[in-house]
Coordinates of C-alpha atoms and ligand atoms in Angstrom, one line a residue:
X1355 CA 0.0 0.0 0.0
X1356 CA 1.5 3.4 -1.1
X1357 CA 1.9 5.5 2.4
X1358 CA -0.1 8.6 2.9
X1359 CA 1.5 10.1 6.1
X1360 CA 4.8 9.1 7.4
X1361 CA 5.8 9.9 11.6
X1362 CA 9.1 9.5 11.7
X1363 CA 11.5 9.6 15.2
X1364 CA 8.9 12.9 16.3
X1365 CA 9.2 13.6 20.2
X1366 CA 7.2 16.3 22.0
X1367 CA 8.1 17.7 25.3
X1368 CA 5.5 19.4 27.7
X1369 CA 7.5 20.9 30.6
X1370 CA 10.0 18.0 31.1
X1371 CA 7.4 15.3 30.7
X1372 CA 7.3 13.5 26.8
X1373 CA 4.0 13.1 25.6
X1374 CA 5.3 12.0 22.1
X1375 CA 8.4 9.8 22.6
X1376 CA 10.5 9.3 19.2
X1377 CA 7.1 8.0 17.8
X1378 CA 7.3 6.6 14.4
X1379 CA 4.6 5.0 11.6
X1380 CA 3.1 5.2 8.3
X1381 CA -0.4 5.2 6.9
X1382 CA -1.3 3.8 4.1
X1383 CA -3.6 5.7 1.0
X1384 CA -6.8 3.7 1.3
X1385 CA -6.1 2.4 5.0
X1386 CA -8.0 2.4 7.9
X1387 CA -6.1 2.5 10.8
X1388 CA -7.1 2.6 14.5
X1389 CA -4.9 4.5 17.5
X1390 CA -5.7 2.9 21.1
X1391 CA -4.0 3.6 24.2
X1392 CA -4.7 4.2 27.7
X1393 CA -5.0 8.1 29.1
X1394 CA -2.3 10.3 28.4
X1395 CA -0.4 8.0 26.1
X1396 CA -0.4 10.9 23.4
X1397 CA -2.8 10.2 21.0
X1398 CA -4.7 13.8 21.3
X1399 CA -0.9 15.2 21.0
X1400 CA -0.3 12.9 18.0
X1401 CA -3.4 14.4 15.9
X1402 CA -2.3 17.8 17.0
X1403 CA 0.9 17.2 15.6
X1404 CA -0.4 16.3 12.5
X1405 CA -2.7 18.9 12.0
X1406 CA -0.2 21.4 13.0
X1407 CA -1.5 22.4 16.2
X1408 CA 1.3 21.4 17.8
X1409 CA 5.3 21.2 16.6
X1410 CA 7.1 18.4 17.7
X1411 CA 10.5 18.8 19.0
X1412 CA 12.1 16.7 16.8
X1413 CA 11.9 14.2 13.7
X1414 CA 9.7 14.5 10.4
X1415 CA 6.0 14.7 9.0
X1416 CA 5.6 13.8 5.4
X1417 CA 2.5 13.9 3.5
X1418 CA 1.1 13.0 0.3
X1419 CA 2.8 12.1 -2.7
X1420 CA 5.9 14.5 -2.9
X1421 CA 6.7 13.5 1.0
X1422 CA 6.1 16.7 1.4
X1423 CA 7.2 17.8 5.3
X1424 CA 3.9 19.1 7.5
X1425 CA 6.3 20.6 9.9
X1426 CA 6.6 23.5 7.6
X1427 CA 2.7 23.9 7.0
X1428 CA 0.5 26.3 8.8
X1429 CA -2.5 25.0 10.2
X1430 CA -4.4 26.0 7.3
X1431 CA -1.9 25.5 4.7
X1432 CA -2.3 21.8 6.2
X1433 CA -6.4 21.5 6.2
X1434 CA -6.3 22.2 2.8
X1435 CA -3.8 20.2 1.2
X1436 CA -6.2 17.5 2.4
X1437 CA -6.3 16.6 6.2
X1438 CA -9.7 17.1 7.9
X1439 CA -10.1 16.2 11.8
X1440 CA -13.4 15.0 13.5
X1441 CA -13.1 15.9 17.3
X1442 CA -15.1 13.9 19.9
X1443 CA -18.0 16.7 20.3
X1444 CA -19.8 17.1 17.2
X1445 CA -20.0 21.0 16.0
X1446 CA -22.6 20.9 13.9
X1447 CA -24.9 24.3 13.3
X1448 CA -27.7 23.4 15.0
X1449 CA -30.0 26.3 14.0
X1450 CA -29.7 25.0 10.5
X1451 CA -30.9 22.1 8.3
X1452 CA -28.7 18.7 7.7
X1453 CA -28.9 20.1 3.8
X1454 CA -28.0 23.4 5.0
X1455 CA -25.1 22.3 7.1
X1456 CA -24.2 19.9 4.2
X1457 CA -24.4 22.4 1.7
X1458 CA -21.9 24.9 3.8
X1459 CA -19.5 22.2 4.1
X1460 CA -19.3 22.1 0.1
X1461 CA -19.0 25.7 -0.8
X1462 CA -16.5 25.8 2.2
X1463 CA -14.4 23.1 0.5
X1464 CA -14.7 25.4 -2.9
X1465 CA -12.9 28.1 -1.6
X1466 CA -13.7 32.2 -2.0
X1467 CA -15.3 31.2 -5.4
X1468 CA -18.1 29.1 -3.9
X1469 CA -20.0 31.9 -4.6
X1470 CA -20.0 31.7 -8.5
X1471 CA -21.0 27.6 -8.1
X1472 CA -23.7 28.5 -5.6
X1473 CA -25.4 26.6 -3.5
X1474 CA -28.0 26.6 -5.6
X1475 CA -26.6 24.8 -8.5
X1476 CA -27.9 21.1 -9.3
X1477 CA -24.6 19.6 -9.1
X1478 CA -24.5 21.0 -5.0
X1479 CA -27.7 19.3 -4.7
X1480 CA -26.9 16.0 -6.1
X1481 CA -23.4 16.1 -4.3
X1482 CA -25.7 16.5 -0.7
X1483 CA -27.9 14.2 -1.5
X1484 CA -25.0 11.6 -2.3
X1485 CA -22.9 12.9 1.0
X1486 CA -26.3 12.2 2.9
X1487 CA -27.2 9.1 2.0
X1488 CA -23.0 8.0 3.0
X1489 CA -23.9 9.0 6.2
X1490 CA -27.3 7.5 6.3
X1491 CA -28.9 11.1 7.3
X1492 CA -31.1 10.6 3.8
X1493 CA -34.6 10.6 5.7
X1494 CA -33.9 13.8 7.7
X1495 CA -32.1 16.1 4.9
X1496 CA -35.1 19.0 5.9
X1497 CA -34.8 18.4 9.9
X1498 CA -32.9 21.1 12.2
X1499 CA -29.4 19.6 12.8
X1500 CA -30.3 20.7 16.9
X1501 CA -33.4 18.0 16.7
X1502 CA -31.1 14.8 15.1
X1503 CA -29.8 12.9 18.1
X1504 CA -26.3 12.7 19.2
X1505 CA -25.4 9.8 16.8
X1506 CA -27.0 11.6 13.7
X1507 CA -24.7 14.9 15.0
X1508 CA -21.7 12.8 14.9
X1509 CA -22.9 11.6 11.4
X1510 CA -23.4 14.4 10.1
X1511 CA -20.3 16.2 11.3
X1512 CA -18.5 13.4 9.5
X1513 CA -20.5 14.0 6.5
X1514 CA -19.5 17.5 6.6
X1515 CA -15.8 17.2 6.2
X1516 CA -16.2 14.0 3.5
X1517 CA -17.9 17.3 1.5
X1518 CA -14.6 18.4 1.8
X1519 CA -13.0 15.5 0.2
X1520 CA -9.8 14.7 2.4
X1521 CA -7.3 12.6 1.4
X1522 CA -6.6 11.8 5.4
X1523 CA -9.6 11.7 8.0
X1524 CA -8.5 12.1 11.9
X1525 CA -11.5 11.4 13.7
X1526 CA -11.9 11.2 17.9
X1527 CA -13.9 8.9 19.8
X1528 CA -16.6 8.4 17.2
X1529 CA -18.7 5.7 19.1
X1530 CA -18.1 8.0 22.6
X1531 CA -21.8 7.7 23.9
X1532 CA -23.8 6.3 21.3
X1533 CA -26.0 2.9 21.6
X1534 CA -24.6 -0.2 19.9
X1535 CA -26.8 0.5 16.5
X1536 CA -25.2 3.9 16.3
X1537 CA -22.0 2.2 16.7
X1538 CA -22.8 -0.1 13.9
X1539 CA -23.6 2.4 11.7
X1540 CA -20.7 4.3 12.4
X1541 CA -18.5 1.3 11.8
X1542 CA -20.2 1.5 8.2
X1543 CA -19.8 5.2 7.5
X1544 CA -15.7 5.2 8.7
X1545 CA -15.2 1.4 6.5
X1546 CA -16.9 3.0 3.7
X1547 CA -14.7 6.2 3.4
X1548 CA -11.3 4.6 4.4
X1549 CA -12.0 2.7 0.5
X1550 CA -11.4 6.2 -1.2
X1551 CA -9.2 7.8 1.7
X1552 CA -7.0 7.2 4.6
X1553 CA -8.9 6.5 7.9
X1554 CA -7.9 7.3 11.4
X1555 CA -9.9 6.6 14.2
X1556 CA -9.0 7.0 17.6
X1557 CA -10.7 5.3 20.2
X1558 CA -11.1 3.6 23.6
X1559 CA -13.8 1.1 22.9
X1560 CA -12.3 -2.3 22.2
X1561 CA -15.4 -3.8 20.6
X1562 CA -15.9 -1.2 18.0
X1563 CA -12.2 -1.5 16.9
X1564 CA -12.5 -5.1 16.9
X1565 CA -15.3 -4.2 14.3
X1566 CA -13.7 -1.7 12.3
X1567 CA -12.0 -5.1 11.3
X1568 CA -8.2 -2.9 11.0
X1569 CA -5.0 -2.8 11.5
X1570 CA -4.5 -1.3 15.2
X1571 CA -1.6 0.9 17.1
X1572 CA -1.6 0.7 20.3
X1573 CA 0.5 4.6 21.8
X1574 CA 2.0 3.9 25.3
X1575 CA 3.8 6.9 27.0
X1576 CA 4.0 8.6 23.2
X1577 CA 5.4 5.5 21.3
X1578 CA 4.0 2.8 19.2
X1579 CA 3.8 -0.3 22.2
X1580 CA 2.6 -2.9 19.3
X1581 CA 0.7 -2.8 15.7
X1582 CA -1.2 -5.1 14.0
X1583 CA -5.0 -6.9 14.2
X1584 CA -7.0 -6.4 17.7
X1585 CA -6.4 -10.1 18.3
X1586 CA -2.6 -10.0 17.9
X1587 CA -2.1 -6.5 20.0
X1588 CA -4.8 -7.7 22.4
X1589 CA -2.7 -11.0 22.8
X1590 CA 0.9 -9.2 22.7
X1591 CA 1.9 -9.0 27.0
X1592 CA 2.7 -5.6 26.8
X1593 CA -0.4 -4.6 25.8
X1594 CA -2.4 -6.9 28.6
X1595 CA 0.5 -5.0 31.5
X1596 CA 0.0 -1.2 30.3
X1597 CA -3.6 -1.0 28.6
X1598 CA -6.0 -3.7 29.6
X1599 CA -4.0 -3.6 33.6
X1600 CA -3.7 -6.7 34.3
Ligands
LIG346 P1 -4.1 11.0 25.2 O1 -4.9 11.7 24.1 O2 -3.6 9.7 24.7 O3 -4.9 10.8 26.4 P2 -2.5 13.3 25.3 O4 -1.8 13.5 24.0 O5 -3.7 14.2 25.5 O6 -2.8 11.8 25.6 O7 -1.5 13.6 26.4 C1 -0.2 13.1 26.6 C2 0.5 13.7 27.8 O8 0.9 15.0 27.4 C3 -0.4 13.8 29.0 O9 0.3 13.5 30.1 C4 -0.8 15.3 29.0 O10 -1.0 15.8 30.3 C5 0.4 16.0 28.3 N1 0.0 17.2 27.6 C6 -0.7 17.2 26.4 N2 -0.8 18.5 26.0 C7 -0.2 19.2 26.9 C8 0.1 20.7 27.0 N3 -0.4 21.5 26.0 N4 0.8 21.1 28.0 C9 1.2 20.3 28.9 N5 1.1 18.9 28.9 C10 0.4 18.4 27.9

């Protein structure tokens, strides 16, 4: 698999203590990959890193096909060359319809110019309609995003940055208080984009990785501890001692 994003030897110190400890992997084009690890193990500093909220200390960032370094990118510079981020509470405009909020997403991704494609324009609906139905929000494309419940939110906040067609998706907690069909269907939505983008999901609930059916990396004290399917880093002793404690 051609690699997306590639962490190499990156450390990140916070007042003597290092959340990010010469951390180092790849991700794949069209992978889904999911990031476990107990509290504090660095995986909220790892996507800030990424996204250039944060600069590491040391090591390298490279993205996309020209390995281009993300160290040198501003924030901005770095959301549009492709990497969107989901973050556990969904921000959604609530005051506005799931079209509405769908729509926005699109003429955001089209830059100062959205004006002239309009969000009128048949091609914006079609695109909504299409985004919608990924995200299984067909059925309420006329509701207030504020009356959807906390799974739809979630949904449909993911369905807003797929309107922006990212090449790499960081998304938090997804499942983080939603019943087991929500999870399900959230499985679906994140299996479903990871086949024309890179997926990476960071989470605490075992079960739902185990059913995002991916490759897993388990962070301990900002390094990768073990990599591979749930069953093998479930299995792997090191993982048992730091994350499952026992
Ligand atoms: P996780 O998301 O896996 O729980 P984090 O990346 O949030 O882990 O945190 C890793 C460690 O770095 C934690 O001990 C946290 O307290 C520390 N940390 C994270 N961000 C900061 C910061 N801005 N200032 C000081 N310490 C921080």
């Amino acid at each position: 698999m051609s690699t997306l994003l590639e962490v190499s030897g990156v450390s990140k110190t916070f007042d003597g203590f290092k959340a990010i400890n010469n951390l180092s992997f790849r991700i794949g084009r069209r992978e889904l990959r999911a990031v476990i690890g107990p509290n504090g193990a660095g995986k909220t500093t790892f996507m800030d890193i990424v996204t250039g909220k944060t600069r590491p200390d040391s090591g390298t960032v490279l993205y996309g096909d020209k390995g281009q370094s993300l160290l040198a990118m501003s924030e901005s510079r770095i959301a549009q060359a492709g990497i969107g981020r989901k973050f556990q509470r969904p921000t959604v405009f609530e005051d506005q319809t799931v079209r509405e909020n769908l729509t926005m997403a699109l003429d955001g991704s089209r830059g100062p110019f959205a004006v002239l494609w309009s969000r009128a324009t048949r091609e914006a609906a079609h695109r909504v309609a299409e985004l919608a139905g990924e995200i299984g929000l067909d059925g309420t494309l006329d509701r207030k995003a504020g009356e959807l419940s906390h799974g739809q939110k979630q949904w449909l906040e993911i369905g807003m940055l797929l309107a922006q067609n990212p090449k790499l998706l960081l998304v938090d907690e997804p499942a983080a208080g939603m019943t087991p069909a929500e999870r399900e269907h959230t499985t679906d939505i994140l299996v479903e984009a990871a086949k024309t983008r890179a997926v990476v999901v960071v989470e605490h609930d075992m079960e739902f990785v185990r059913r995002l059916n991916c490759k897993v990396t388990v962070l301990h004290e900002g390094s990768v501890l073990a990599e591979g399917s749930i069953d093998h880093v479930t299995a792997d002793e090191k993982v048992i001692e730091v994350y499952l404690g026992r």
